[in-house]
Each structure stands twice: as C-alpha cells, then as structure tokens.
Amino acid sequence: MDTWSLLLDGFATALQPIYLLYALLGVLLGTAVGVLPGIGPAMTVALLLPITYALEPTAAFIVFAGIYYGGMYGGSTTSILLNTPGESASIVTALEGNKMARAGRGAAALATAAIGSFVAGTIATVLLTLLAPTVARFAVSLGPSDYFALMVIAFLTVGALLGDSAWRGMVSLSIGLFIGLIGVDTLTGQTRFTLGIPQLGDGIDVVLVAVGLFALGEALYVGSRLRGGELPIIPITRGWRTWMRRSDWARSWKPWLRGAAIGFPIGSIPAGGADVATFLSYASERSLAKPEYRKQFGKGAIEGVAGPEAANNAAAAGVLVPLLTLGIPTSATAAIILSAFQTYGIAPGPRLFETQPVLVWALIASLFIGNAMLLVLNLPLVGMWVKLLQIPRPYLYAGILVFAGLGAYAANFTTFDIGVLLVLGVLGFFMRRLGFPVAPLVVGAILGPMAEEQLRKAMQISQGDPAYLVHSPFSWIAYGLMVVIIALSLWLKRRRARYEASLPAVDTVAISALDEDIESHEPHPELDRGRLSTTALPRVRRDGEDDDPDDPAPSR
C-alpha cells in the first residue's frame, strides 16, 4: 500500500468516536496544563504521561499526540498575556506578543499564534507523512555499527547544543548515561550500581526519570521563586471573531509559511531545537519586513509572533521524523515520548511501520485531527484558559507535586518509586538552579542502554575489533554530518545570541524573575550569569532603568 492509502487507514481508525473523544481529551489536557505559567511542553508531556497507563496503545498515543500539540499551543497564551514563556522557544512570542497585548492588540497576537500554529503544524505533519516511511525503508538496511553512530551523534549534539554551555550539557549527559547503566547487565547477569538495593535490579524506570526531572524538579524550581500577589494578566475583551483585521491577515500569512519552512528541518535534526528555529524565524521576519513595519519590531510587530509560533510548531512535528523512523530523540519532549513507547514495550525505529502500522498511522492521523481541534478550541475558549492563570500558585504547584507522585506510584505501584522520584526531583531542582540543562540527562538515560546494546552487537560481530564501528560508508557519512551539524548549530546559536543582544528591554520578566523577592534586591542568578534560560527573557529591566518611551504601558 502507498503512503496515502495507509494514511486513509489511519484516519479510519482515528475518526472512530471513541478515539475522537481521546483526541479531544488530549488536546484539552495539554492546553490546560501548557497554559499554566512557567510550564513548558516537556513538563506538560512528562506530567500527563501517567494518565495514559490504563489505555491500550493506540488510544494512549492518540491522547499523547493531543497532549503534545496542546502543550505547544498553550504556551503562546501565557507568553502573550502574562509575558511568562515556559521555555526559551517562546521568548520571542513573549517579547512581541506581550507588547501587542499592552497596546490593546492581544487578541490579534493570540489569533495569529493559533492560526499560524495550525498552518505550520499541518504543513509539517504532511511532510512527516511523506518523509517518515521513506526514511524507515532506508533505515532497515542499517547495521549495529550504523545505529551506534547515530546514537553517538544524538549524544554529542544534544549534550553540546541543548543549553548554553557545552560542558554543562556533557556533564548532564554523563549523569544520564550513568542512570541508564543502573540495574542488571543483560549479557553477563551482573548487577551494576544497585548499592545492594533489590528494587534497582530492573533499573530506574524512564517514566520516573522524565516525571522527576521535568515535572517535579521544574515545579520545585519555579515554586522556589514564587512570592505572593496576583499575576498581571492583560485581559482580552473583544469577541474572537473580530480579532484579525484584513491587514493582520496580509502581514501574517507569509511569516506562517516561512516559519514552517524553517522549523521543520531544524526540528528534524539535532541543531539546537525549537528555540533556534524561533530566533532564526524572528531574524528572517525582521530582515524581510517592509520598512514601515520593520520599526515596529520590539514594540509589537505581528510578524514577530506569526513567524516564530509557526516555526515552533513545525519543529514540534519535525522531531517526530527521527523519533519514529530511527528511535532517536532530538529534543527533551521527544525523549519523553520515546519513554512512553518503551512503557508499552514498543521500540520506535525502522521496523515500527511494519510491526505497528495501525498504531503509527493512527498516531499521524491524530496529529492532523488534534491540530484542527486545537484551532477550534483555542480561539473561542481563550477566556477559559485565561481563568486557569488565576489559580493561586501555591495550590497550582502543590497540585503538580501531588500529581507527579501519583504518576510515579502508578508506574509500578511501589512506594520505592516515590522515593526515587523525590531524589530525581531534587537533582533536577539543583541542576536548574546551577544552570545545567536537564534534557541531555533524560536523553542519556533513555538512549544509553540502547547504545550499549548496539555497541555490544557490533563488537560480537567483529570479534572485538573497534575498527568495525567505522567500516561502513554510512558510519563515515554519519560522523561527517555530526561535525557539520555541530558547526551549523554553533553558528545558529551565535546568530541567535546577536539577535538577543539587539532585542529591546522587556518590562515584565518571566516568572522566575517576576516572582523574585523584591525586598532582598538580589539580582536573578540566571540573568547575572548571562545565560538564556527557559524562564528568563533576553534583557530584563533593572531597578533604576528608565521605561521605554515607546511602551504604551510602562511597568512603573
């Protein structure tokens, strides 16, 4: 059967009433959690992962697809109305979108973000549909040494590029590889690093790693920065049907398409993730804008919301290409999705399209369906999502901690797992506090055992000859591409840094700086170290700086 016939079969499965309900549940949960302040897509997916345990695999991954896309959508609402990006990929949206909201154009910013996400997500899912089977057919011919080369690429690129410090990323990756080695050696039967604890004989569940580091660790970190008081939410008063003017449509459709063209390929390779795609899209829109519109950048240009939001969602679909066809995650969220596959005993890779055709094509079809549902839900129901921002934050983060604990217990129904979750959560908290990226740790913990398995297979075939690891043309090409990808990614990151330096000051900072104890007058540590974190905007107004004269709503 050809690709389109298989996709139609996927739609036949995904359009069944029960699966449509699961898709609706997924997008509602994903948006509801993703819209909460300080919570990015990775944390959303990790936090909601345990709710899929009771479902059969197809239903579970349809829910998961909705959660994944819903978490991406929900972040734009928080960035625009609250100026609190849940991750670095939403910083540009917060910068331009919040300026538009302060000028009374928040409705247009929300609309162009939602429609752009729909357009780019649909285009990227079509590209996923076309590319994934082709890549999978090619990957069937790969041997153990070739797979090991791909995993080395994933380790080095993710470790060096996910974060602003290469050495911190590699330290985080090393900790993840160590966690992945805990348990019984499948070849020799020897226990490794279990400290004599029987419960560690089977290793540490990857779900515990994901929930502990992303959900619990992030909640502890964000909660530690909170103080009392209401969040300064900018209200939306106009009806959603009149949000976009004709001029807004004219200025937005080209950035939507360019954002999709930029986001999908960058998401498909380990080139720094969606944050690089969004800043590259922003740079492109700033340089291509008409002269009369270019001066609006930094003050609320609609192109600065439309393009980056489209790039962000296109990158989200792009990460599924290497994940489904090769079993290799190129982002933190993709690593958590990989752990979900492993929970059901399913190994993503070239055989997935042969062994699980119903599941994989229903999953791809549900991406189209969930994308359409999110567009329908996000515009009329934005008022309901805004009300979620008014939940008292102590209750909110206490609820996240309880939900994470229940999810950890549900993995194996043992109290020991809750203790492991607490240890991992504290580890994640201090990593965030000290500026170490969490994503390489999760990737190392998940891919480490898989890389060890492929390495041992290669050594058995070659009778211990390490030259076998580079004997095939594919491995030479793979290692060469690794050098090119790292060089390209470092260049993109430097370009992003230049644009960060050129961005104007932001009045309302992200949640970690916003909730800092003003009485102490202590500067925010992420900003003092000069790093771009998931909860800190590029430039933050310090005490004593003058307000931007062009800002329609000064902070003081």
Coordinates of C-alpha atoms in Angstrom, one line a residue:
M1 CA 0.0 0.0 0.0
D2 CA 1.2 3.5 -0.7
T3 CA 1.6 6.2 1.8
W4 CA -1.8 7.9 1.2
S5 CA -3.7 4.7 1.5
L6 CA -2.0 4.0 4.8
L7 CA -2.8 7.5 6.0
L8 CA -6.5 7.0 5.0
D9 CA -6.5 3.8 7.0
G10 CA -5.1 5.8 9.9
F11 CA -7.9 8.3 9.6
A12 CA -10.4 5.5 9.5
T13 CA -9.0 4.4 12.9
A14 CA -8.6 7.9 14.4
L15 CA -12.1 9.1 13.4
Q16 CA -13.8 6.4 15.4
P17 CA -16.0 8.1 18.0
I18 CA -14.0 6.7 21.0
Y19 CA -10.7 7.8 19.5
L20 CA -12.1 11.3 18.7
L21 CA -13.0 11.5 22.4
Y22 CA -9.5 10.5 23.4
A23 CA -8.1 13.1 21.0
L24 CA -10.3 15.8 22.5
L25 CA -9.3 14.8 26.0
G26 CA -5.6 15.0 25.0
V27 CA -5.8 18.5 23.5
L28 CA -7.9 19.8 26.4
L29 CA -5.5 18.4 29.0
G30 CA -2.4 19.5 27.0
T31 CA -3.7 23.1 26.6
A32 CA -5.0 23.3 30.1
V33 CA -1.6 22.4 31.6
G34 CA 0.5 24.1 28.9
V35 CA -1.2 27.4 29.6
L36 CA -0.1 27.5 33.2
P37 CA 2.8 29.9 34.0
G38 CA 6.3 28.5 33.9
I39 CA 5.3 25.1 32.4
G40 CA 6.8 24.2 29.0
P41 CA 5.8 21.4 26.6
A42 CA 8.3 19.0 28.1
M43 CA 7.0 19.4 31.6
T44 CA 3.4 19.2 30.3
V45 CA 4.1 15.9 28.5
A46 CA 6.0 14.4 31.4
L47 CA 3.3 15.4 33.9
L48 CA 0.5 13.9 31.9
L49 CA 2.3 10.8 30.8
P50 CA 1.0 8.6 33.7
I51 CA -2.7 9.2 32.7
T52 CA -2.2 7.0 29.6
Y53 CA -1.2 3.9 31.5
A54 CA -4.7 2.4 31.6
L55 CA -5.3 2.8 27.9
E56 CA -4.5 0.4 25.1
P57 CA -1.5 1.6 22.9
T58 CA -3.4 3.2 20.0
A59 CA -5.7 5.2 22.4
A60 CA -2.8 6.1 24.6
F61 CA -0.8 7.6 21.8
I62 CA -3.8 9.5 20.3
V63 CA -4.2 11.1 23.8
F64 CA -0.4 11.7 23.8
A65 CA -0.5 13.4 20.4
G66 CA -3.1 15.7 21.7
I67 CA -1.2 16.5 24.9
Y68 CA 2.0 17.1 22.8
Y69 CA 0.4 19.6 20.4
G70 CA -1.8 21.1 23.2
G71 CA 1.2 21.8 25.3
M72 CA 2.8 23.7 22.4
Y73 CA -0.4 25.7 21.8
G74 CA -0.9 26.5 25.5
G75 CA 2.5 28.2 25.9
S76 CA 1.6 31.0 23.5
T77 CA -1.3 32.2 25.6
T78 CA 0.9 32.5 28.7
S79 CA 3.7 34.2 26.8
I80 CA 1.3 36.8 25.2
L81 CA -0.9 37.7 28.2
L82 CA 1.5 37.1 31.1
N83 CA 4.9 37.6 29.4
T84 CA 6.0 34.3 31.0
P85 CA 7.4 31.9 28.5
G86 CA 7.6 28.3 29.7
E87 CA 10.7 27.6 27.5
S88 CA 13.2 29.5 25.6
A89 CA 11.4 28.8 22.3
S90 CA 8.6 31.1 23.5
I91 CA 10.7 34.1 24.3
V92 CA 10.2 35.9 21.0
T93 CA 6.5 35.3 21.3
A94 CA 6.5 36.8 24.7
L95 CA 8.5 39.8 23.6
E96 CA 6.4 40.9 20.6
G97 CA 3.1 39.3 21.7
N98 CA 3.1 40.9 25.1
K99 CA 3.9 44.3 23.6
M100 CA 0.9 43.8 21.3
A101 CA -1.3 42.9 24.3
R102 CA -0.2 46.1 26.1
A103 CA -1.2 48.1 23.1
G104 CA -4.6 46.6 23.1
R105 CA -3.8 44.1 20.3
G106 CA -3.5 41.0 22.4
A107 CA -6.5 39.4 20.6
A108 CA -4.7 39.7 17.3
A109 CA -1.5 38.2 18.8
L110 CA -3.4 35.2 20.2
A111 CA -5.2 34.7 16.9
T112 CA -2.1 34.9 14.7
A113 CA -0.3 32.5 17.1
A114 CA -3.1 30.0 17.0
I115 CA -3.8 30.1 13.2
G116 CA 0.0 30.1 12.5
S117 CA 0.5 27.1 14.7
F118 CA -2.4 25.3 12.8
V119 CA -1.0 26.2 9.4
A120 CA 2.6 25.2 10.2
G121 CA 1.6 22.2 12.2
T122 CA -0.5 20.9 9.3
I123 CA 2.3 21.5 6.7
A124 CA 4.9 19.8 9.0
T125 CA 2.6 16.8 9.6
V126 CA 2.2 16.4 5.8
L127 CA 6.0 16.4 5.4
L128 CA 6.2 13.9 8.3
T129 CA 3.7 11.7 6.4
L130 CA 5.8 11.8 3.2
L131 CA 9.3 11.5 4.7
A132 CA 8.9 9.1 7.6
P133 CA 8.1 5.9 5.5
T134 CA 11.0 6.7 3.1
V135 CA 13.5 7.2 6.0
A136 CA 12.2 4.0 7.7
R137 CA 12.7 1.9 4.5
F138 CA 16.2 3.1 4.2
A139 CA 17.0 2.6 7.9
V140 CA 16.0 -1.1 7.7
S141 CA 19.4 -1.8 6.0
L142 CA 21.4 -0.2 8.8
G143 CA 23.6 -2.4 11.0
P144 CA 24.6 -2.2 14.7
S145 CA 27.7 0.0 13.9
D146 CA 25.5 2.4 11.9
Y147 CA 23.0 2.7 14.8
F148 CA 25.7 3.2 17.3
A149 CA 27.0 6.1 15.0
L150 CA 23.5 7.6 15.1
M151 CA 23.4 7.4 18.8
V152 CA 26.8 9.0 19.2
I153 CA 25.5 11.8 17.1
A154 CA 22.5 12.2 19.3
F155 CA 24.7 12.1 22.5
L156 CA 27.2 14.7 21.3
T157 CA 24.8 17.1 19.6
V158 CA 22.1 17.0 22.3
G159 CA 24.7 17.3 25.1
A160 CA 26.6 20.1 23.4
L161 CA 23.7 22.1 21.9
L162 CA 20.7 21.8 24.3
G163 CA 21.7 24.5 26.7
D164 CA 24.0 27.5 26.6
S165 CA 27.1 25.7 27.9
A166 CA 28.6 22.7 26.1
W167 CA 30.5 21.4 29.2
R168 CA 27.4 21.6 31.4
G169 CA 25.5 19.7 28.7
M170 CA 28.1 17.0 28.6
V171 CA 28.1 16.7 32.4
S172 CA 24.3 16.3 32.3
L173 CA 24.6 13.7 29.6
S174 CA 27.1 11.7 31.6
I175 CA 24.8 11.6 34.6
G176 CA 22.0 10.3 32.3
L177 CA 24.3 7.6 30.9
F178 CA 25.2 6.5 34.5
I179 CA 21.5 6.3 35.4
G180 CA 20.9 4.2 32.3
L181 CA 23.5 1.7 33.4
I182 CA 21.9 1.0 36.8
G183 CA 20.4 -2.5 37.0
V184 CA 21.3 -6.0 35.8
D185 CA 23.6 -6.4 32.9
T186 CA 21.6 -8.3 30.3
L187 CA 24.7 -10.0 28.8
T188 CA 26.5 -11.2 32.0
G189 CA 23.7 -11.1 34.6
Q190 CA 25.8 -9.0 36.9
T191 CA 24.2 -6.2 38.9
R192 CA 25.6 -2.7 38.3
F193 CA 25.4 0.3 40.6
T194 CA 22.4 -1.0 42.6
L195 CA 24.0 -0.4 46.0
G196 CA 22.6 -3.7 47.1
I197 CA 19.0 -2.5 46.7
P198 CA 16.9 -5.2 45.1
Q199 CA 14.4 -2.7 43.6
L200 CA 17.1 -1.2 41.5
G201 CA 17.8 -4.6 39.8
D202 CA 15.5 -3.7 36.9
G203 CA 17.0 -0.2 36.6
I204 CA 15.2 3.1 37.1
D205 CA 12.0 3.4 35.1
V206 CA 12.4 6.1 32.4
V207 CA 9.0 7.4 33.3
L208 CA 10.4 8.2 36.8
V209 CA 13.3 10.0 35.2
A210 CA 11.1 12.1 32.9
V211 CA 8.5 13.0 35.6
G212 CA 11.1 13.5 38.3
L213 CA 13.3 15.8 36.4
F214 CA 10.8 17.8 34.3
A215 CA 7.6 17.8 36.4
L216 CA 8.9 17.6 40.0
G217 CA 12.3 19.3 39.5
E218 CA 10.8 22.2 37.5
A219 CA 7.9 22.6 39.9
L220 CA 10.3 22.8 42.8
Y221 CA 12.4 25.4 41.0
V222 CA 9.6 27.6 39.8
G223 CA 7.9 27.3 43.2
S224 CA 11.1 28.4 45.0
R225 CA 10.9 31.6 43.0
L226 CA 7.3 32.5 43.8
R227 CA 6.0 35.2 46.1
G228 CA 2.5 36.4 46.9
G229 CA 0.4 38.6 44.7
E230 CA -1.7 38.3 41.6
L231 CA -0.2 37.8 38.2
P232 CA -0.5 40.9 35.9
I233 CA -2.8 39.3 33.3
I234 CA -3.8 41.5 30.4
P235 CA -7.5 41.0 29.7
I236 CA -9.0 40.2 26.3
T237 CA -12.3 41.9 25.8
R238 CA -13.2 41.8 22.1
G239 CA -15.0 38.9 20.5
W240 CA -12.8 36.3 18.9
R241 CA -14.5 36.6 15.5
T242 CA -13.1 40.2 15.1
W243 CA -9.6 39.5 16.3
M244 CA -7.8 39.5 13.0
R245 CA -8.1 42.5 10.7
R246 CA -7.5 42.3 6.9
S247 CA -4.1 43.9 7.3
D248 CA -3.2 41.4 10.0
W249 CA -4.0 38.5 7.6
A250 CA -1.9 40.2 4.9
R251 CA 1.1 40.6 7.3
S252 CA 0.8 37.1 8.8
W253 CA 0.4 34.5 6.0
K254 CA 3.9 34.8 4.6
P255 CA 5.5 34.5 8.1
W256 CA 3.4 31.4 8.7
L257 CA 4.8 29.7 5.6
R258 CA 8.3 30.8 6.2
G259 CA 8.1 29.7 9.8
A260 CA 7.0 26.2 8.7
A261 CA 9.9 26.1 6.2
I262 CA 12.4 27.0 8.9
G263 CA 11.0 25.0 11.8
F264 CA 10.5 21.6 10.2
P265 CA 14.1 20.8 9.0
I266 CA 15.6 22.3 12.2
G267 CA 13.3 20.1 14.3
S268 CA 14.2 17.0 12.3
I269 CA 18.0 17.3 13.1
P270 CA 19.7 17.9 16.4
A271 CA 20.5 21.5 15.6
G272 CA 19.6 23.2 18.8
G273 CA 15.8 22.6 18.9
A274 CA 12.8 24.9 18.5
D275 CA 14.5 27.8 20.2
V276 CA 17.0 28.1 17.4
A277 CA 14.1 27.8 14.9
T278 CA 12.1 30.6 16.5
F279 CA 15.0 33.0 16.7
L280 CA 16.0 32.2 13.1
S281 CA 12.4 32.9 12.0
Y282 CA 12.3 36.1 14.0
A283 CA 15.6 37.2 12.4
S284 CA 14.2 36.4 9.0
E285 CA 10.9 38.3 9.5
R286 CA 12.8 41.3 10.9
S287 CA 15.1 41.5 7.8
L288 CA 12.3 40.8 5.3
A289 CA 9.7 43.1 6.8
K290 CA 8.7 46.2 4.8
P291 CA 10.4 49.4 6.1
E292 CA 7.2 50.8 7.5
Y293 CA 6.7 47.6 9.6
R294 CA 10.3 47.0 10.5
K295 CA 10.3 49.8 13.0
Q296 CA 7.5 48.0 14.9
F297 CA 9.8 45.1 15.9
G298 CA 10.5 45.2 19.6
K299 CA 7.3 47.3 20.1
G300 CA 4.7 44.7 19.0
A301 CA 5.1 43.5 15.4
I302 CA 2.6 40.9 14.4
E303 CA 5.2 39.2 12.1
G304 CA 7.3 38.6 15.2
V305 CA 4.5 36.5 16.7
A306 CA 3.3 34.8 13.5
G307 CA 6.7 33.5 12.2
P308 CA 8.2 32.2 15.5
E309 CA 5.0 30.5 16.6
A310 CA 4.7 28.7 13.2
A311 CA 8.4 27.7 13.4
N312 CA 7.9 26.4 17.0
N313 CA 5.0 24.1 16.0
A314 CA 6.6 23.0 12.7
A315 CA 9.7 22.0 14.8
A316 CA 7.5 20.0 17.1
A317 CA 6.3 17.8 14.2
G318 CA 9.8 17.7 12.8
V319 CA 11.2 15.9 15.9
L320 CA 8.9 13.0 15.2
V321 CA 10.7 12.1 11.9
P322 CA 13.9 10.8 13.6
L323 CA 12.0 9.6 16.6
L324 CA 9.5 7.3 14.7
T325 CA 12.0 6.1 12.0
L326 CA 15.2 5.8 13.9
G327 CA 14.2 5.8 17.5
I328 CA 16.4 8.8 18.2
P329 CA 15.1 11.9 20.1
T330 CA 16.3 15.3 19.1
S331 CA 14.6 17.3 21.9
A332 CA 13.6 16.9 25.5
T333 CA 9.9 16.4 24.6
A334 CA 10.9 13.7 22.1
A335 CA 12.9 11.9 24.7
I336 CA 9.8 11.7 26.9
I337 CA 7.7 10.5 24.0
L338 CA 10.3 7.8 23.5
S339 CA 9.9 6.7 27.1
A340 CA 6.2 6.4 26.5
F341 CA 6.8 4.0 23.7
Q342 CA 9.1 2.0 25.9
T343 CA 6.4 1.8 28.6
Y344 CA 4.3 -0.1 26.1
G345 CA 7.1 -2.3 25.0
I346 CA 7.2 -0.7 21.6
A347 CA 10.6 0.3 20.1
P348 CA 10.4 3.2 17.6
G349 CA 12.6 2.6 14.6
P350 CA 12.6 1.4 11.0
R351 CA 10.5 -1.7 11.9
L352 CA 7.8 0.4 13.6
F353 CA 6.0 1.0 10.3
E354 CA 6.0 -2.8 9.6
T355 CA 5.2 -4.1 13.1
Q356 CA 2.7 -1.5 14.3
P357 CA 1.2 0.0 11.1
V358 CA -2.2 0.6 12.7
L359 CA -0.8 2.5 15.7
V360 CA 1.7 4.6 13.8
W361 CA -0.7 5.7 11.1
A362 CA -3.5 6.4 13.6
L363 CA -0.9 8.5 15.5
I364 CA 0.0 10.5 12.4
A365 CA -3.7 10.9 11.5
S366 CA -4.5 12.1 15.1
L367 CA -1.9 14.8 14.7
F368 CA -4.0 16.3 11.9
I369 CA -7.2 15.9 13.9
G370 CA -5.7 17.3 17.1
N371 CA -4.3 20.3 15.2
A372 CA -7.7 21.1 13.9
M373 CA -9.3 20.6 17.3
L374 CA -6.8 23.0 18.9
L375 CA -7.6 25.7 16.4
V376 CA -11.3 25.4 17.1
L377 CA -10.8 25.3 20.8
N378 CA -8.1 27.9 21.3
L379 CA -9.9 30.9 19.7
P380 CA -13.4 30.7 21.3
L381 CA -12.2 29.3 24.7
V382 CA -9.2 31.6 25.3
G383 CA -11.2 33.2 28.1
M384 CA -11.5 29.9 29.9
W385 CA -7.7 29.3 29.5
V386 CA -7.0 32.7 31.0
K387 CA -9.1 31.8 34.0
L388 CA -6.6 29.0 34.7
L389 CA -3.9 31.6 35.2
Q390 CA -5.9 32.9 38.2
I391 CA -5.5 29.7 40.2
P392 CA -3.5 30.6 43.4
R393 CA 0.0 29.5 42.6
P394 CA 0.7 27.7 45.9
Y395 CA -2.3 25.4 45.1
L396 CA -1.2 25.1 41.5
Y397 CA 2.3 23.8 42.2
A398 CA 1.2 21.7 45.2
G399 CA -1.2 20.0 42.8
I400 CA 1.6 19.4 40.3
L401 CA 3.7 17.7 43.1
V402 CA 0.8 15.5 44.1
F403 CA 0.0 14.6 40.5
A404 CA 3.7 13.7 39.9
G405 CA 3.7 11.5 43.0
L406 CA 0.6 9.7 41.9
G407 CA 2.1 9.1 38.5
A408 CA 5.3 7.7 39.9
Y409 CA 3.3 5.3 42.1
A410 CA 1.1 4.2 39.2
A411 CA 4.2 3.1 37.2
N412 CA 4.9 0.0 39.3
F413 CA 2.6 0.5 42.4
T414 CA 5.6 0.6 44.8
T415 CA 6.4 3.3 47.3
F416 CA 10.1 2.9 46.5
D417 CA 9.4 4.6 43.2
I418 CA 8.1 7.7 45.1
G419 CA 11.4 7.9 46.9
V420 CA 13.3 7.6 43.6
L421 CA 11.1 10.3 42.2
L422 CA 11.9 12.6 45.1
V423 CA 15.7 12.1 44.6
L424 CA 15.4 12.8 40.9
G425 CA 13.3 15.8 41.6
V426 CA 15.8 17.3 44.0
L427 CA 18.5 16.5 41.4
G428 CA 16.5 18.3 38.7
F429 CA 16.0 21.3 41.1
F430 CA 19.7 21.8 41.7
M431 CA 20.5 21.3 38.1
R432 CA 18.1 24.1 37.1
R433 CA 19.5 26.2 40.0
L434 CA 23.1 25.8 38.8
G435 CA 22.3 26.2 35.1
F436 CA 22.7 22.5 34.0
P437 CA 20.3 21.5 31.2
V438 CA 18.0 18.6 32.1
A439 CA 17.3 17.4 28.6
P440 CA 20.7 15.7 27.9
L441 CA 20.3 13.7 31.2
V442 CA 16.9 12.3 30.0
V443 CA 18.3 11.5 26.6
G444 CA 21.3 9.8 28.1
A445 CA 19.2 7.7 30.5
I446 CA 16.9 6.6 27.6
L447 CA 19.4 6.1 24.8
G448 CA 22.3 4.8 27.0
P449 CA 21.1 1.2 27.3
M450 CA 20.2 1.2 23.6
A451 CA 23.6 2.4 22.6
E452 CA 25.3 -0.2 24.8
E453 CA 23.2 -2.9 23.2
Q454 CA 24.2 -1.8 19.6
L455 CA 27.8 -1.4 20.7
R456 CA 27.9 -5.0 22.1
K457 CA 26.3 -6.4 19.0
A458 CA 28.9 -4.6 16.8
M459 CA 31.7 -6.0 18.9
Q460 CA 30.4 -9.5 18.8
I461 CA 30.1 -9.4 15.0
S462 CA 33.6 -8.0 14.6
Q463 CA 35.0 -10.3 17.4
G464 CA 36.2 -7.2 19.4
D465 CA 37.6 -5.2 16.5
P466 CA 36.8 -1.5 17.2
A467 CA 37.6 -0.6 13.5
Y468 CA 34.2 -2.3 12.7
L469 CA 32.5 0.8 14.2
V470 CA 33.6 2.9 11.2
H471 CA 33.8 0.2 8.5
S472 CA 30.6 1.2 6.6
P473 CA 30.1 4.2 4.3
F474 CA 27.1 5.2 6.3
S475 CA 29.1 5.5 9.6
W476 CA 31.7 7.7 7.8
I477 CA 28.8 9.9 6.4
A478 CA 27.1 10.0 9.8
Y479 CA 30.3 11.1 11.7
G480 CA 30.9 13.7 9.0
L481 CA 27.4 15.0 9.3
M482 CA 27.8 15.2 13.0
V483 CA 30.7 17.7 12.5
V484 CA 28.6 19.7 10.0
I485 CA 25.6 19.7 12.3
I486 CA 27.6 20.9 15.3
A487 CA 29.3 23.6 13.3
L488 CA 26.0 24.8 11.8
S489 CA 24.3 24.7 15.2
L490 CA 27.0 26.7 16.9
W491 CA 26.8 29.3 14.1
L492 CA 23.0 29.4 14.5
K493 CA 23.4 29.9 18.3
R494 CA 25.8 32.7 17.8
R495 CA 23.4 34.3 15.4
R496 CA 20.7 33.9 17.9
A497 CA 22.9 35.5 20.6
R498 CA 23.4 38.5 18.3
Y499 CA 19.7 39.0 17.9
E500 CA 19.1 38.6 21.7
A501 CA 21.6 41.4 22.2
S502 CA 19.7 43.6 19.7
L503 CA 16.3 43.0 21.3
P504 CA 14.8 45.8 23.3
A505 CA 14.4 45.6 27.1
V506 CA 11.3 43.8 28.4
D507 CA 9.3 45.3 31.2
T508 CA 7.6 42.2 32.7
V509 CA 10.1 39.5 33.1
A510 CA 9.4 35.8 33.1
I511 CA 8.1 34.0 36.2
S512 CA 11.4 33.3 37.9
A513 CA 12.4 37.0 37.8
L514 CA 8.9 38.2 38.2
D515 CA 8.4 36.3 41.5
E516 CA 11.8 37.2 42.9
D517 CA 11.7 38.7 46.4
I518 CA 11.9 42.4 45.6
E519 CA 12.7 43.2 49.2
S520 CA 16.0 41.4 49.0
H521 CA 17.2 43.4 45.9
E522 CA 19.1 40.3 44.9
P523 CA 19.6 40.0 41.1
H524 CA 18.3 37.0 39.3
P525 CA 21.1 34.4 39.1
E526 CA 20.2 33.2 35.5
L527 CA 20.5 36.8 34.3
D528 CA 23.7 37.6 36.2
R529 CA 25.4 34.6 34.6
G530 CA 24.4 35.9 31.2
R531 CA 22.6 32.7 30.2
L532 CA 19.3 32.4 28.4
S533 CA 17.2 30.1 30.5
T534 CA 13.7 28.7 30.0
T535 CA 12.3 31.2 32.4
A536 CA 14.3 34.3 31.7
L537 CA 13.9 36.8 28.8
P538 CA 16.9 38.2 26.9
R539 CA 17.1 41.6 28.6
V540 CA 15.4 42.5 31.8
R541 CA 14.8 46.0 33.1
R542 CA 16.8 46.5 36.3
D543 CA 15.8 48.8 39.1
G544 CA 16.5 52.4 38.3
E545 CA 16.3 52.0 34.4
D546 CA 14.0 54.3 32.6
D547 CA 10.9 52.9 31.0
D548 CA 10.8 52.5 27.2
P549 CA 9.2 55.7 25.9
D550 CA 7.6 53.7 23.1
D551 CA 6.0 51.3 25.6
P552 CA 2.2 52.0 25.8
A553 CA 2.0 50.6 29.3
P554 CA 5.1 51.3 31.4
S555 CA 5.9 49.0 34.2
R556 CA 6.4 51.7 36.7

